[in-house]
């Protein structure tokens, strides 16, 4: 199975250690979403823009660990999307984004430009 990650799970980001057993397939820009800063990590929501991230091949145990990390408390919901590498899961932010900082480029690496 595959997963699309766009923030702290990306290569060389704060939570990339969760992806140690995953195989990077490549980068991808997903249209129809916007990226917001939640502080130390981002949230992607449906909207008028694109979100840049990476697609990985993961095993079932890694996906279960990521679900525990991302879906507790209802902050994110896992959704199936289409990528150039095949269908992949992504975590979509489920809470209101009013008052949060929009990362207009859609790339978490650019977050400091939008403070």
PDB file of N, CA and C in Angstrom:
ATOM      1  N   UNK A   1       0.830  -1.177   0.000  1.00  0.00           N
ATOM      2  CA  UNK A   1       0.000   0.000   0.000  1.00  0.00           C
ATOM      3  C   UNK A   1       0.874   1.238   0.000  1.00  0.00           C
ATOM      4  N   UNK A   2       0.278   2.373  -0.383  1.00  0.00           N
ATOM      5  CA  UNK A   2       1.026   3.617  -0.506  1.00  0.00           C
ATOM      6  C   UNK A   2       0.403   4.707   0.375  1.00  0.00           C
ATOM      7  N   UNK A   3       1.250   5.678   0.742  1.00  0.00           N
ATOM      8  CA  UNK A   3       0.775   6.816   1.524  1.00  0.00           C
ATOM      9  C   UNK A   3       1.424   8.086   0.997  1.00  0.00           C
ATOM     10  N   UNK A   4       0.635   9.151   0.950  1.00  0.00           N
ATOM     11  CA  UNK A   4       1.101  10.478   0.552  1.00  0.00           C
ATOM     12  C   UNK A   4       1.289  11.297   1.825  1.00  0.00           C
ATOM     13  N   UNK A   5       2.523  11.754   2.062  1.00  0.00           N
ATOM     14  CA  UNK A   5       2.809  12.568   3.250  1.00  0.00           C
ATOM     15  C   UNK A   5       3.245  13.952   2.805  1.00  0.00           C
ATOM     16  N   UNK A   6       2.821  14.986   3.535  1.00  0.00           N
ATOM     17  CA  UNK A   6       3.044  16.353   3.081  1.00  0.00           C
ATOM     18  C   UNK A   6       3.647  17.263   4.150  1.00  0.00           C
ATOM     19  N   UNK A   7       3.971  16.733   5.313  1.00  0.00           N
ATOM     20  CA  UNK A   7       4.474  17.599   6.377  1.00  0.00           C
ATOM     21  C   UNK A   7       5.606  16.989   7.163  1.00  0.00           C
ATOM     22  N   UNK A   8       5.371  16.784   8.452  1.00  0.00           N
ATOM     23  CA  UNK A   8       6.433  16.336   9.352  1.00  0.00           C
ATOM     24  C   UNK A   8       6.881  14.901   9.093  1.00  0.00           C
ATOM     25  N   UNK A   9       6.139  14.139   8.296  1.00  0.00           N
ATOM     26  CA  UNK A   9       6.540  12.776   7.942  1.00  0.00           C
ATOM     27  C   UNK A   9       7.452  12.734   6.713  1.00  0.00           C
ATOM     28  N   UNK A  10       7.580  13.869   6.027  1.00  0.00           N
ATOM     29  CA  UNK A  10       8.440  13.923   4.839  1.00  0.00           C
ATOM     30  C   UNK A  10       9.904  13.730   5.204  1.00  0.00           C
ATOM     31  N   UNK A  11      10.690  13.396   4.199  1.00  0.00           N
ATOM     32  CA  UNK A  11      12.136  13.187   4.345  1.00  0.00           C
ATOM     33  C   UNK A  11      12.793  14.384   5.037  1.00  0.00           C
ATOM     34  N   UNK A  12      13.596  14.100   6.053  1.00  0.00           N
ATOM     35  CA  UNK A  12      14.353  15.100   6.817  1.00  0.00           C
ATOM     36  C   UNK A  12      13.474  16.072   7.590  1.00  0.00           C
ATOM     37  N   UNK A  13      12.237  15.691   7.900  1.00  0.00           N
ATOM     38  CA  UNK A  13      11.370  16.508   8.736  1.00  0.00           C
ATOM     39  C   UNK A  13      11.231  15.847  10.109  1.00  0.00           C
ATOM     40  N   UNK A  14      10.582  16.542  11.037  1.00  0.00           N
ATOM     41  CA  UNK A  14      10.560  16.149  12.440  1.00  0.00           C
ATOM     42  C   UNK A  14      10.075  14.750  12.768  1.00  0.00           C
ATOM     43  N   UNK A  15       9.134  14.224  11.999  1.00  0.00           N
ATOM     44  CA  UNK A  15       8.594  12.888  12.251  1.00  0.00           C
ATOM     45  C   UNK A  15       8.976  11.875  11.171  1.00  0.00           C
ATOM     46  N   UNK A  16      10.002  12.188  10.385  1.00  0.00           N
ATOM     47  CA  UNK A  16      10.391  11.285   9.294  1.00  0.00           C
ATOM     48  C   UNK A  16      10.853   9.920   9.795  1.00  0.00           C
ATOM     49  N   UNK A  17      11.228   9.826  11.077  1.00  0.00           N
ATOM     50  CA  UNK A  17      11.643   8.528  11.626  1.00  0.00           C
ATOM     51  C   UNK A  17      10.519   7.497  11.575  1.00  0.00           C
ATOM     52  N   UNK A  18       9.277   7.953  11.495  1.00  0.00           N
ATOM     53  CA  UNK A  18       8.146   7.021  11.365  1.00  0.00           C
ATOM     54  C   UNK A  18       8.160   6.317  10.000  1.00  0.00           C
ATOM     55  N   UNK A  19       8.898   6.872   9.041  1.00  0.00           N
ATOM     56  CA  UNK A  19       8.930   6.348   7.675  1.00  0.00           C
ATOM     57  C   UNK A  19      10.180   5.500   7.408  1.00  0.00           C
ATOM     58  N   UNK A  20      10.911   5.118   8.443  1.00  0.00           N
ATOM     59  CA  UNK A  20      12.171   4.381   8.302  1.00  0.00           C
ATOM     60  C   UNK A  20      12.020   3.118   7.470  1.00  0.00           C
ATOM     61  N   UNK A  21      10.922   2.385   7.643  1.00  0.00           N
ATOM     62  CA  UNK A  21      10.709   1.128   6.924  1.00  0.00           C
ATOM     63  C   UNK A  21       9.924   1.307   5.624  1.00  0.00           C
ATOM     64  N   UNK A  22       9.711   2.554   5.219  1.00  0.00           N
ATOM     65  CA  UNK A  22       8.942   2.840   4.006  1.00  0.00           C
ATOM     66  C   UNK A  22       9.879   3.071   2.825  1.00  0.00           C
ATOM     67  N   UNK A  23       9.372   2.823   1.627  1.00  0.00           N
ATOM     68  CA  UNK A  23      10.136   3.034   0.401  1.00  0.00           C
ATOM     69  C   UNK A  23       9.611   4.276  -0.306  1.00  0.00           C
ATOM     70  N   UNK A  24      10.473   5.287  -0.480  1.00  0.00           N
ATOM     71  CA  UNK A  24      10.084   6.501  -1.191  1.00  0.00           C
ATOM     72  C   UNK A  24       9.887   6.178  -2.673  1.00  0.00           C
ATOM     73  N   UNK A  25       8.701   6.494  -3.191  1.00  0.00           N
ATOM     74  CA  UNK A  25       8.411   6.283  -4.606  1.00  0.00           C
ATOM     75  C   UNK A  25       8.636   7.546  -5.423  1.00  0.00           C
ATOM     76  N   UNK A  26       8.414   8.707  -4.794  1.00  0.00           N
ATOM     77  CA  UNK A  26       8.639   9.964  -5.487  1.00  0.00           C
ATOM     78  C   UNK A  26       7.813  11.092  -4.921  1.00  0.00           C
ATOM     79  N   UNK A  27       8.021  12.278  -5.475  1.00  0.00           N
ATOM     80  CA  UNK A  27       7.306  13.480  -5.056  1.00  0.00           C
ATOM     81  C   UNK A  27       6.096  13.701  -5.946  1.00  0.00           C
ATOM     82  N   UNK A  28       5.169  14.520  -5.441  1.00  0.00           N
ATOM     83  CA  UNK A  28       3.897  14.699  -6.134  1.00  0.00           C
ATOM     84  C   UNK A  28       3.221  15.943  -5.584  1.00  0.00           C
ATOM     85  N   UNK A  29       2.530  16.677  -6.432  1.00  0.00           N
ATOM     86  CA  UNK A  29       1.751  17.842  -6.012  1.00  0.00           C
ATOM     87  C   UNK A  29       0.272  17.534  -6.230  1.00  0.00           C
ATOM     88  N   UNK A  30      -0.477  17.490  -5.142  1.00  0.00           N
ATOM     89  CA  UNK A  30      -1.897  17.119  -5.172  1.00  0.00           C
ATOM     90  C   UNK A  30      -2.761  18.359  -5.317  1.00  0.00           C
ATOM     91  N   UNK A  31      -3.531  18.416  -6.386  1.00  0.00           N
ATOM     92  CA  UNK A  31      -4.423  19.546  -6.639  1.00  0.00           C
ATOM     93  C   UNK A  31      -5.710  19.397  -5.825  1.00  0.00           C
ATOM     94  N   UNK A  32      -6.345  20.539  -5.538  1.00  0.00           N
ATOM     95  CA  UNK A  32      -7.640  20.535  -4.861  1.00  0.00           C
ATOM     96  C   UNK A  32      -7.556  20.532  -3.348  1.00  0.00           C
ATOM     97  N   UNK A  33      -6.384  20.891  -2.813  1.00  0.00           N
ATOM     98  CA  UNK A  33      -6.180  20.954  -1.357  1.00  0.00           C
ATOM     99  C   UNK A  33      -5.390  22.203  -1.008  1.00  0.00           C
ATOM    100  N   UNK A  34      -5.536  22.638   0.244  1.00  0.00           N
ATOM    101  CA  UNK A  34      -4.761  23.737   0.791  1.00  0.00           C
ATOM    102  C   UNK A  34      -4.053  23.253   2.040  1.00  0.00           C
ATOM    103  N   UNK A  35      -2.908  23.850   2.333  1.00  0.00           N
ATOM    104  CA  UNK A  35      -2.089  23.444   3.463  1.00  0.00           C
ATOM    105  C   UNK A  35      -2.065  24.556   4.511  1.00  0.00           C
ATOM    106  N   UNK A  36      -2.331  24.179   5.757  1.00  0.00           N
ATOM    107  CA  UNK A  36      -2.323  25.116   6.875  1.00  0.00           C
ATOM    108  C   UNK A  36      -1.313  24.671   7.921  1.00  0.00           C
ATOM    109  N   UNK A  37      -0.695  25.655   8.581  1.00  0.00           N
ATOM    110  CA  UNK A  37       0.228  25.357   9.672  1.00  0.00           C
ATOM    111  C   UNK A  37      -0.559  25.192  10.963  1.00  0.00           C
ATOM    112  N   UNK A  38      -0.299  24.080  11.646  1.00  0.00           N
ATOM    113  CA  UNK A  38      -0.909  23.823  12.947  1.00  0.00           C
ATOM    114  C   UNK A  38       0.124  24.032  14.053  1.00  0.00           C
ATOM    115  N   UNK A  39       1.236  24.644  13.720  1.00  0.00           N
ATOM    116  CA  UNK A  39       2.331  24.837  14.656  1.00  0.00           C
ATOM    117  C   UNK A  39       3.539  24.023  14.226  1.00  0.00           C
ATOM    118  N   UNK A  40       3.693  22.852  14.838  1.00  0.00           N
ATOM    119  CA  UNK A  40       4.841  21.996  14.523  1.00  0.00           C
ATOM    120  C   UNK A  40       4.575  21.026  13.367  1.00  0.00           C
ATOM    121  N   UNK A  41       3.384  21.023  12.847  1.00  0.00           N
ATOM    122  CA  UNK A  41       3.023  20.140  11.744  1.00  0.00           C
ATOM    123  C   UNK A  41       1.860  20.778  10.987  1.00  0.00           C
ATOM    124  N   UNK A  42       1.582  20.330   9.747  1.00  0.00           N
ATOM    125  CA  UNK A  42       0.529  20.941   8.948  1.00  0.00           C
ATOM    126  C   UNK A  42      -0.743  20.100   8.900  1.00  0.00           C
ATOM    127  N   UNK A  43      -1.758  20.712   8.316  1.00  0.00           N
ATOM    128  CA  UNK A  43      -2.995  20.010   7.999  1.00  0.00           C
ATOM    129  C   UNK A  43      -3.424  20.383   6.595  1.00  0.00           C
ATOM    130  N   UNK A  44      -3.778  19.400   5.802  1.00  0.00           N
ATOM    131  CA  UNK A  44      -4.277  19.631   4.446  1.00  0.00           C
ATOM    132  C   UNK A  44      -5.793  19.477   4.464  1.00  0.00           C
ATOM    133  N   UNK A  45      -6.468  20.410   3.814  1.00  0.00           N
ATOM    134  CA  UNK A  45      -7.928  20.382   3.716  1.00  0.00           C
ATOM    135  C   UNK A  45      -8.317  20.601   2.256  1.00  0.00           C
ATOM    136  N   UNK A  46      -9.496  20.110   1.858  1.00  0.00           N
ATOM    137  CA  UNK A  46      -9.948  20.386   0.497  1.00  0.00           C
ATOM    138  C   UNK A  46     -10.033  21.897   0.281  1.00  0.00           C
ATOM    139  N   UNK A  47      -9.578  22.346  -0.888  1.00  0.00           N
ATOM    140  CA  UNK A  47      -9.614  23.772  -1.185  1.00  0.00           C
ATOM    141  C   UNK A  47      -9.016  24.074  -2.535  1.00  0.00           C
ATOM    142  N   UNK A  48      -8.893  25.359  -2.795  1.00  0.00           N
ATOM    143  CA  UNK A  48      -8.426  25.842  -4.091  1.00  0.00           C
ATOM    144  C   UNK A  48      -6.916  26.030  -4.055  1.00  0.00           C
ATOM    145  N   UNK A  49      -6.180  24.976  -4.335  1.00  0.00           N
ATOM    146  CA  UNK A  49      -4.726  25.039  -4.317  1.00  0.00           C
ATOM    147  C   UNK A  49      -4.136  23.674  -4.541  1.00  0.00           C
ATOM    148  N   UNK A  50      -2.877  23.512  -4.112  1.00  0.00           N
ATOM    149  CA  UNK A  50      -2.224  22.214  -4.218  1.00  0.00           C
ATOM    150  C   UNK A  50      -1.322  22.017  -3.010  1.00  0.00           C
ATOM    151  N   UNK A  51      -1.070  20.763  -2.704  1.00  0.00           N
ATOM    152  CA  UNK A  51      -0.218  20.380  -1.578  1.00  0.00           C
ATOM    153  C   UNK A  51       0.898  19.498  -2.127  1.00  0.00           C
ATOM    154  N   UNK A  52       2.136  19.871  -1.795  1.00  0.00           N
ATOM    155  CA  UNK A  52       3.304  19.131  -2.256  1.00  0.00           C
ATOM    156  C   UNK A  52       3.714  18.119  -1.196  1.00  0.00           C
ATOM    157  N   UNK A  53       4.041  16.905  -1.642  1.00  0.00           N
ATOM    158  CA  UNK A  53       4.471  15.889  -0.692  1.00  0.00           C
ATOM    159  C   UNK A  53       5.185  14.742  -1.371  1.00  0.00           C
ATOM    160  N   UNK A  54       5.302  13.660  -0.627  1.00  0.00           N
ATOM    161  CA  UNK A  54       6.016  12.469  -1.088  1.00  0.00           C
ATOM    162  C   UNK A  54       5.115  11.255  -0.959  1.00  0.00           C
ATOM    163  N   UNK A  55       5.269  10.326  -1.888  1.00  0.00           N
ATOM    164  CA  UNK A  55       4.516   9.072  -1.867  1.00  0.00           C
ATOM    165  C   UNK A  55       5.472   7.953  -1.472  1.00  0.00           C
ATOM    166  N   UNK A  56       5.044   7.168  -0.504  1.00  0.00           N
ATOM    167  CA  UNK A  56       5.838   6.045  -0.001  1.00  0.00           C
ATOM    168  C   UNK A  56       5.048   4.751  -0.116  1.00  0.00           C
ATOM    169  N   UNK A  57       5.767   3.667  -0.264  1.00  0.00           N
ATOM    170  CA  UNK A  57       5.181   2.332  -0.118  1.00  0.00           C
ATOM    171  C   UNK A  57       5.411   1.928   1.338  1.00  0.00           C
ATOM    172  N   UNK A  58       4.346   1.527   2.015  1.00  0.00           N
ATOM    173  CA  UNK A  58       4.432   1.150   3.425  1.00  0.00           C
ATOM    174  C   UNK A  58       3.783  -0.214   3.631  1.00  0.00           C
ATOM    175  N   UNK A  59       4.182  -0.876   4.714  1.00  0.00           N
ATOM    176  CA  UNK A  59       3.540  -2.135   5.071  1.00  0.00           C
ATOM    177  C   UNK A  59       2.385  -1.853   6.035  1.00  0.00           C
ATOM    178  N   UNK A  60       1.612  -2.878   6.327  1.00  0.00           N
ATOM    179  CA  UNK A  60       0.417  -2.718   7.151  1.00  0.00           C
ATOM    180  C   UNK A  60       0.751  -2.235   8.558  1.00  0.00           C
ATOM    181  N   UNK A  61       1.854  -2.692   9.128  1.00  0.00           N
ATOM    182  CA  UNK A  61       2.181  -2.278  10.492  1.00  0.00           C
ATOM    183  C   UNK A  61       2.582  -0.798  10.533  1.00  0.00           C
ATOM    184  N   UNK A  62       3.290  -0.307   9.519  1.00  0.00           N
ATOM    185  CA  UNK A  62       3.639   1.115   9.465  1.00  0.00           C
ATOM    186  C   UNK A  62       2.388   1.960   9.322  1.00  0.00           C
ATOM    187  N   UNK A  63       1.457   1.530   8.458  1.00  0.00           N
ATOM    188  CA  UNK A  63       0.212   2.272   8.287  1.00  0.00           C
ATOM    189  C   UNK A  63      -0.576   2.304   9.594  1.00  0.00           C
ATOM    190  N   UNK A  64      -0.606   1.199  10.323  1.00  0.00           N
ATOM    191  CA  UNK A  64      -1.303   1.159  11.610  1.00  0.00           C
ATOM    192  C   UNK A  64      -0.671   2.121  12.610  1.00  0.00           C
ATOM    193  N   UNK A  65       0.667   2.195  12.624  1.00  0.00           N
ATOM    194  CA  UNK A  65       1.362   3.134  13.511  1.00  0.00           C
ATOM    195  C   UNK A  65       1.035   4.582  13.127  1.00  0.00           C
ATOM    196  N   UNK A  66       1.013   4.860  11.824  1.00  0.00           N
ATOM    197  CA  UNK A  66       0.675   6.210  11.372  1.00  0.00           C
ATOM    198  C   UNK A  66      -0.767   6.560  11.706  1.00  0.00           C
ATOM    199  N   UNK A  67      -1.674   5.599  11.594  1.00  0.00           N
ATOM    200  CA  UNK A  67      -3.062   5.833  11.994  1.00  0.00           C
ATOM    201  C   UNK A  67      -3.136   6.208  13.468  1.00  0.00           C
ATOM    202  N   UNK A  68      -2.387   5.496  14.303  1.00  0.00           N
ATOM    203  CA  UNK A  68      -2.372   5.812  15.734  1.00  0.00           C
ATOM    204  C   UNK A  68      -1.852   7.222  15.969  1.00  0.00           C
ATOM    205  N   UNK A  69      -0.838   7.602  15.224  1.00  0.00           N
ATOM    206  CA  UNK A  69      -0.232   8.921  15.362  1.00  0.00           C
ATOM    207  C   UNK A  69      -1.165  10.020  14.874  1.00  0.00           C
ATOM    208  N   UNK A  70      -1.825   9.814  13.755  1.00  0.00           N
ATOM    209  CA  UNK A  70      -2.573  10.879  13.083  1.00  0.00           C
ATOM    210  C   UNK A  70      -4.081  10.915  13.329  1.00  0.00           C
ATOM    211  N   UNK A  71      -4.703   9.795  13.627  1.00  0.00           N
ATOM    212  CA  UNK A  71      -6.170   9.805  13.675  1.00  0.00           C
ATOM    213  C   UNK A  71      -6.750   9.832  15.089  1.00  0.00           C
ATOM    214  N   UNK A  72      -5.921   9.728  16.107  1.00  0.00           N
ATOM    215  CA  UNK A  72      -6.452   9.794  17.466  1.00  0.00           C
ATOM    216  C   UNK A  72      -7.052  11.171  17.711  1.00  0.00           C
ATOM    217  N   UNK A  73      -8.187  11.199  18.374  1.00  0.00           N
ATOM    218  CA  UNK A  73      -8.835  12.462  18.683  1.00  0.00           C
ATOM    219  C   UNK A  73      -9.574  13.097  17.525  1.00  0.00           C
ATOM    220  N   UNK A  74      -9.612  12.424  16.386  1.00  0.00           N
ATOM    221  CA  UNK A  74     -10.368  12.926  15.245  1.00  0.00           C
ATOM    222  C   UNK A  74      -9.737  14.094  14.518  1.00  0.00           C
ATOM    223  N   UNK A  75      -8.442  14.349  14.746  1.00  0.00           N
ATOM    224  CA  UNK A  75      -7.794  15.483  14.096  1.00  0.00           C
ATOM    225  C   UNK A  75      -7.666  15.275  12.582  1.00  0.00           C
ATOM    226  N   UNK A  76      -7.377  14.045  12.171  1.00  0.00           N
ATOM    227  CA  UNK A  76      -7.229  13.701  10.753  1.00  0.00           C
ATOM    228  C   UNK A  76      -8.100  12.495  10.414  1.00  0.00           C
ATOM    229  N   UNK A  77      -8.448  12.400   9.139  1.00  0.00           N
ATOM    230  CA  UNK A  77      -9.123  11.218   8.610  1.00  0.00           C
ATOM    231  C   UNK A  77      -8.339  10.754   7.390  1.00  0.00           C
ATOM    232  N   UNK A  78      -8.126   9.447   7.310  1.00  0.00           N
ATOM    233  CA  UNK A  78      -7.394   8.896   6.173  1.00  0.00           C
ATOM    234  C   UNK A  78      -8.326   8.806   4.967  1.00  0.00           C
ATOM    235  N   UNK A  79      -7.830   9.287   3.815  1.00  0.00           N
ATOM    236  CA  UNK A  79      -8.618   9.313   2.584  1.00  0.00           C
ATOM    237  C   UNK A  79      -7.774   8.759   1.444  1.00  0.00           C
ATOM    238  N   UNK A  80      -8.392   8.015   0.536  1.00  0.00           N
ATOM    239  CA  UNK A  80      -7.699   7.456  -0.618  1.00  0.00           C
ATOM    240  C   UNK A  80      -7.676   8.485  -1.747  1.00  0.00           C
ATOM    241  N   UNK A  81      -6.475   8.740  -2.298  1.00  0.00           N
ATOM    242  CA  UNK A  81      -6.303   9.682  -3.409  1.00  0.00           C
ATOM    243  C   UNK A  81      -5.573   8.977  -4.547  1.00  0.00           C
ATOM    244  N   UNK A  82      -5.538   9.627  -5.699  1.00  0.00           N
ATOM    245  CA  UNK A  82      -4.814   9.098  -6.851  1.00  0.00           C
ATOM    246  C   UNK A  82      -3.518   9.868  -7.039  1.00  0.00           C
ATOM    247  N   UNK A  83      -2.431   9.148  -7.274  1.00  0.00           N
ATOM    248  CA  UNK A  83      -1.125   9.752  -7.510  1.00  0.00           C
ATOM    249  C   UNK A  83      -0.512   9.124  -8.763  1.00  0.00           C
ATOM    250  N   UNK A  84       0.584   9.687  -9.272  1.00  0.00           N
ATOM    251  CA  UNK A  84       1.260   9.057 -10.413  1.00  0.00           C
ATOM    252  C   UNK A  84       1.821   7.674 -10.075  1.00  0.00           C
ATOM    253  N   UNK A  85       1.893   7.342  -8.787  1.00  0.00           N
ATOM    254  CA  UNK A  85       2.446   6.062  -8.327  1.00  0.00           C
ATOM    255  C   UNK A  85       1.346   5.066  -7.953  1.00  0.00           C
ATOM    256  N   UNK A  86       0.112   5.404  -8.286  1.00  0.00           N
ATOM    257  CA  UNK A  86      -1.040   4.581  -7.936  1.00  0.00           C
ATOM    258  C   UNK A  86      -1.822   5.220  -6.802  1.00  0.00           C
ATOM    259  N   UNK A  87      -2.893   4.568  -6.403  1.00  0.00           N
ATOM    260  CA  UNK A  87      -3.697   5.120  -5.317  1.00  0.00           C
ATOM    261  C   UNK A  87      -2.879   5.106  -4.027  1.00  0.00           C
ATOM    262  N   UNK A  88      -3.131   6.107  -3.183  1.00  0.00           N
ATOM    263  CA  UNK A  88      -2.389   6.246  -1.931  1.00  0.00           C
ATOM    264  C   UNK A  88      -3.305   6.851  -0.876  1.00  0.00           C
ATOM    265  N   UNK A  89      -3.012   6.556   0.359  1.00  0.00           N
ATOM    266  CA  UNK A  89      -3.730   7.161   1.473  1.00  0.00           C
ATOM    267  C   UNK A  89      -3.093   8.503   1.804  1.00  0.00           C
ATOM    268  N   UNK A  90      -3.905   9.422   2.299  1.00  0.00           N
ATOM    269  CA  UNK A  90      -3.382  10.663   2.870  1.00  0.00           C
ATOM    270  C   UNK A  90      -4.224  11.005   4.086  1.00  0.00           C
ATOM    271  N   UNK A  91      -3.658  11.784   4.981  1.00  0.00           N
ATOM    272  CA  UNK A  91      -4.381  12.227   6.166  1.00  0.00           C
ATOM    273  C   UNK A  91      -4.898  13.637   5.927  1.00  0.00           C
ATOM    274  N   UNK A  92      -6.233  13.780   5.940  1.00  0.00           N
ATOM    275  CA  UNK A  92      -6.896  15.058   5.700  1.00  0.00           C
ATOM    276  C   UNK A  92      -7.310  15.633   7.056  1.00  0.00           C
ATOM    277  N   UNK A  93      -6.964  16.885   7.283  1.00  0.00           N
ATOM    278  CA  UNK A  93      -7.273  17.567   8.538  1.00  0.00           C
ATOM    279  C   UNK A  93      -8.784  17.759   8.662  1.00  0.00           C
ATOM    280  N   UNK A  94      -9.339  17.523   9.860  1.00  0.00           N
ATOM    281  CA  UNK A  94     -10.786  17.505  10.049  1.00  0.00           C
ATOM    282  C   UNK A  94     -11.341  18.667  10.873  1.00  0.00           C
ATOM    283  N   UNK A  95     -10.488  19.525  11.370  1.00  0.00           N
ATOM    284  CA  UNK A  95     -10.963  20.612  12.230  1.00  0.00           C
ATOM    285  C   UNK A  95     -11.006  21.931  11.460  1.00  0.00           C
ATOM    286  N   UNK A  96     -11.716  22.933  12.005  1.00  0.00           N
ATOM    287  CA  UNK A  96     -11.789  24.235  11.320  1.00  0.00           C
ATOM    288  C   UNK A  96     -10.401  24.869  11.166  1.00  0.00           C
ATOM    289  N   UNK A  97     -10.193  25.578  10.065  1.00  0.00           N
ATOM    290  CA  UNK A  97      -8.895  26.189   9.788  1.00  0.00           C
ATOM    291  C   UNK A  97      -8.918  27.709   9.960  1.00  0.00           C
ATOM    292  N   UNK A  98     -10.055  28.258  10.373  1.00  0.00           N
ATOM    293  CA  UNK A  98     -10.138  29.699  10.607  1.00  0.00           C
ATOM    294  C   UNK A  98      -9.092  30.132  11.619  1.00  0.00           C
ATOM    295  N   UNK A  99      -8.355  31.182  11.291  1.00  0.00           N
ATOM    296  CA  UNK A  99      -7.320  31.694  12.180  1.00  0.00           C
ATOM    297  C   UNK A  99      -5.966  31.015  12.036  1.00  0.00           C
ATOM    298  N   UNK A 100      -5.906  29.923  11.265  1.00  0.00           N
ATOM    299  CA  UNK A 100      -4.627  29.240  11.033  1.00  0.00           C
ATOM    300  C   UNK A 100      -3.909  29.886   9.852  1.00  0.00           C
ATOM    301  N   UNK A 101      -2.599  29.718   9.796  1.00  0.00           N
ATOM    302  CA  UNK A 101      -1.800  30.289   8.713  1.00  0.00           C
ATOM    303  C   UNK A 101      -1.837  29.387   7.487  1.00  0.00           C
ATOM    304  N   UNK A 102      -2.294  29.948   6.365  1.00  0.00           N
ATOM    305  CA  UNK A 102      -2.292  29.241   5.091  1.00  0.00           C
ATOM    306  C   UNK A 102      -0.880  29.258   4.523  1.00  0.00           C
ATOM    307  N   UNK A 103      -0.387  28.100   4.132  1.00  0.00           N
ATOM    308  CA  UNK A 103       0.902  28.002   3.455  1.00  0.00           C
ATOM    309  C   UNK A 103       0.595  27.990   1.963  1.00  0.00           C
ATOM    310  N   UNK A 104       0.639  29.174   1.368  1.00  0.00           N
ATOM    311  CA  UNK A 104       0.141  29.364   0.007  1.00  0.00           C
ATOM    312  C   UNK A 104       0.845  28.501  -1.019  1.00  0.00           C
ATOM    313  N   UNK A 105       2.121  28.210  -0.824  1.00  0.00           N
ATOM    314  CA  UNK A 105       2.861  27.392  -1.793  1.00  0.00           C
ATOM    315  C   UNK A 105       2.430  25.932  -1.736  1.00  0.00           C
ATOM    316  N   UNK A 106       1.802  25.522  -0.629  1.00  0.00           N
ATOM    317  CA  UNK A 106       1.418  24.131  -0.455  1.00  0.00           C
ATOM    318  C   UNK A 106       2.566  23.232  -0.044  1.00  0.00           C
ATOM    319  N   UNK A 107       3.732  23.817   0.227  1.00  0.00           N
ATOM    320  CA  UNK A 107       4.922  23.046   0.581  1.00  0.00           C
ATOM    321  C   UNK A 107       5.315  23.355   2.022  1.00  0.00           C
ATOM    322  N   UNK A 108       5.255  22.362   2.895  1.00  0.00           N
ATOM    323  CA  UNK A 108       5.565  22.515   4.310  1.00  0.00           C
ATOM    324  C   UNK A 108       6.966  23.092   4.537  1.00  0.00           C
ATOM    325  N   UNK A 109       7.888  22.826   3.645  1.00  0.00           N
ATOM    326  CA  UNK A 109       9.251  23.350   3.758  1.00  0.00           C
ATOM    327  C   UNK A 109       9.243  24.885   3.724  1.00  0.00           C
ATOM    328  N   UNK A 110       8.242  25.486   3.084  1.00  0.00           N
ATOM    329  CA  UNK A 110       8.124  26.946   2.960  1.00  0.00           C
ATOM    330  C   UNK A 110       7.423  27.601   4.147  1.00  0.00           C
ATOM    331  N   UNK A 111       7.093  26.872   5.177  1.00  0.00           N
ATOM    332  CA  UNK A 111       6.228  27.370   6.245  1.00  0.00           C
ATOM    333  C   UNK A 111       6.716  28.667   6.902  1.00  0.00           C
ATOM    334  N   UNK A 112       8.009  28.851   7.010  1.00  0.00           N
ATOM    335  CA  UNK A 112       8.529  30.055   7.675  1.00  0.00           C
ATOM    336  C   UNK A 112       8.285  31.329   6.865  1.00  0.00           C
ATOM    337  N   UNK A 113       8.014  31.196   5.586  1.00  0.00           N
ATOM    338  CA  UNK A 113       7.721  32.358   4.735  1.00  0.00           C
ATOM    339  C   UNK A 113       6.358  32.956   5.024  1.00  0.00           C
ATOM    340  N   UNK A 114       5.490  32.222   5.717  1.00  0.00           N
ATOM    341  CA  UNK A 114       4.093  32.633   5.889  1.00  0.00           C
ATOM    342  C   UNK A 114       3.741  32.942   7.334  1.00  0.00           C
ATOM    343  N   UNK A 115       4.724  33.170   8.178  1.00  0.00           N
ATOM    344  CA  UNK A 115       4.445  33.474   9.592  1.00  0.00           C
ATOM    345  C   UNK A 115       3.948  34.881   9.757  1.00  0.00           C
TER     346      UNK A 115
END
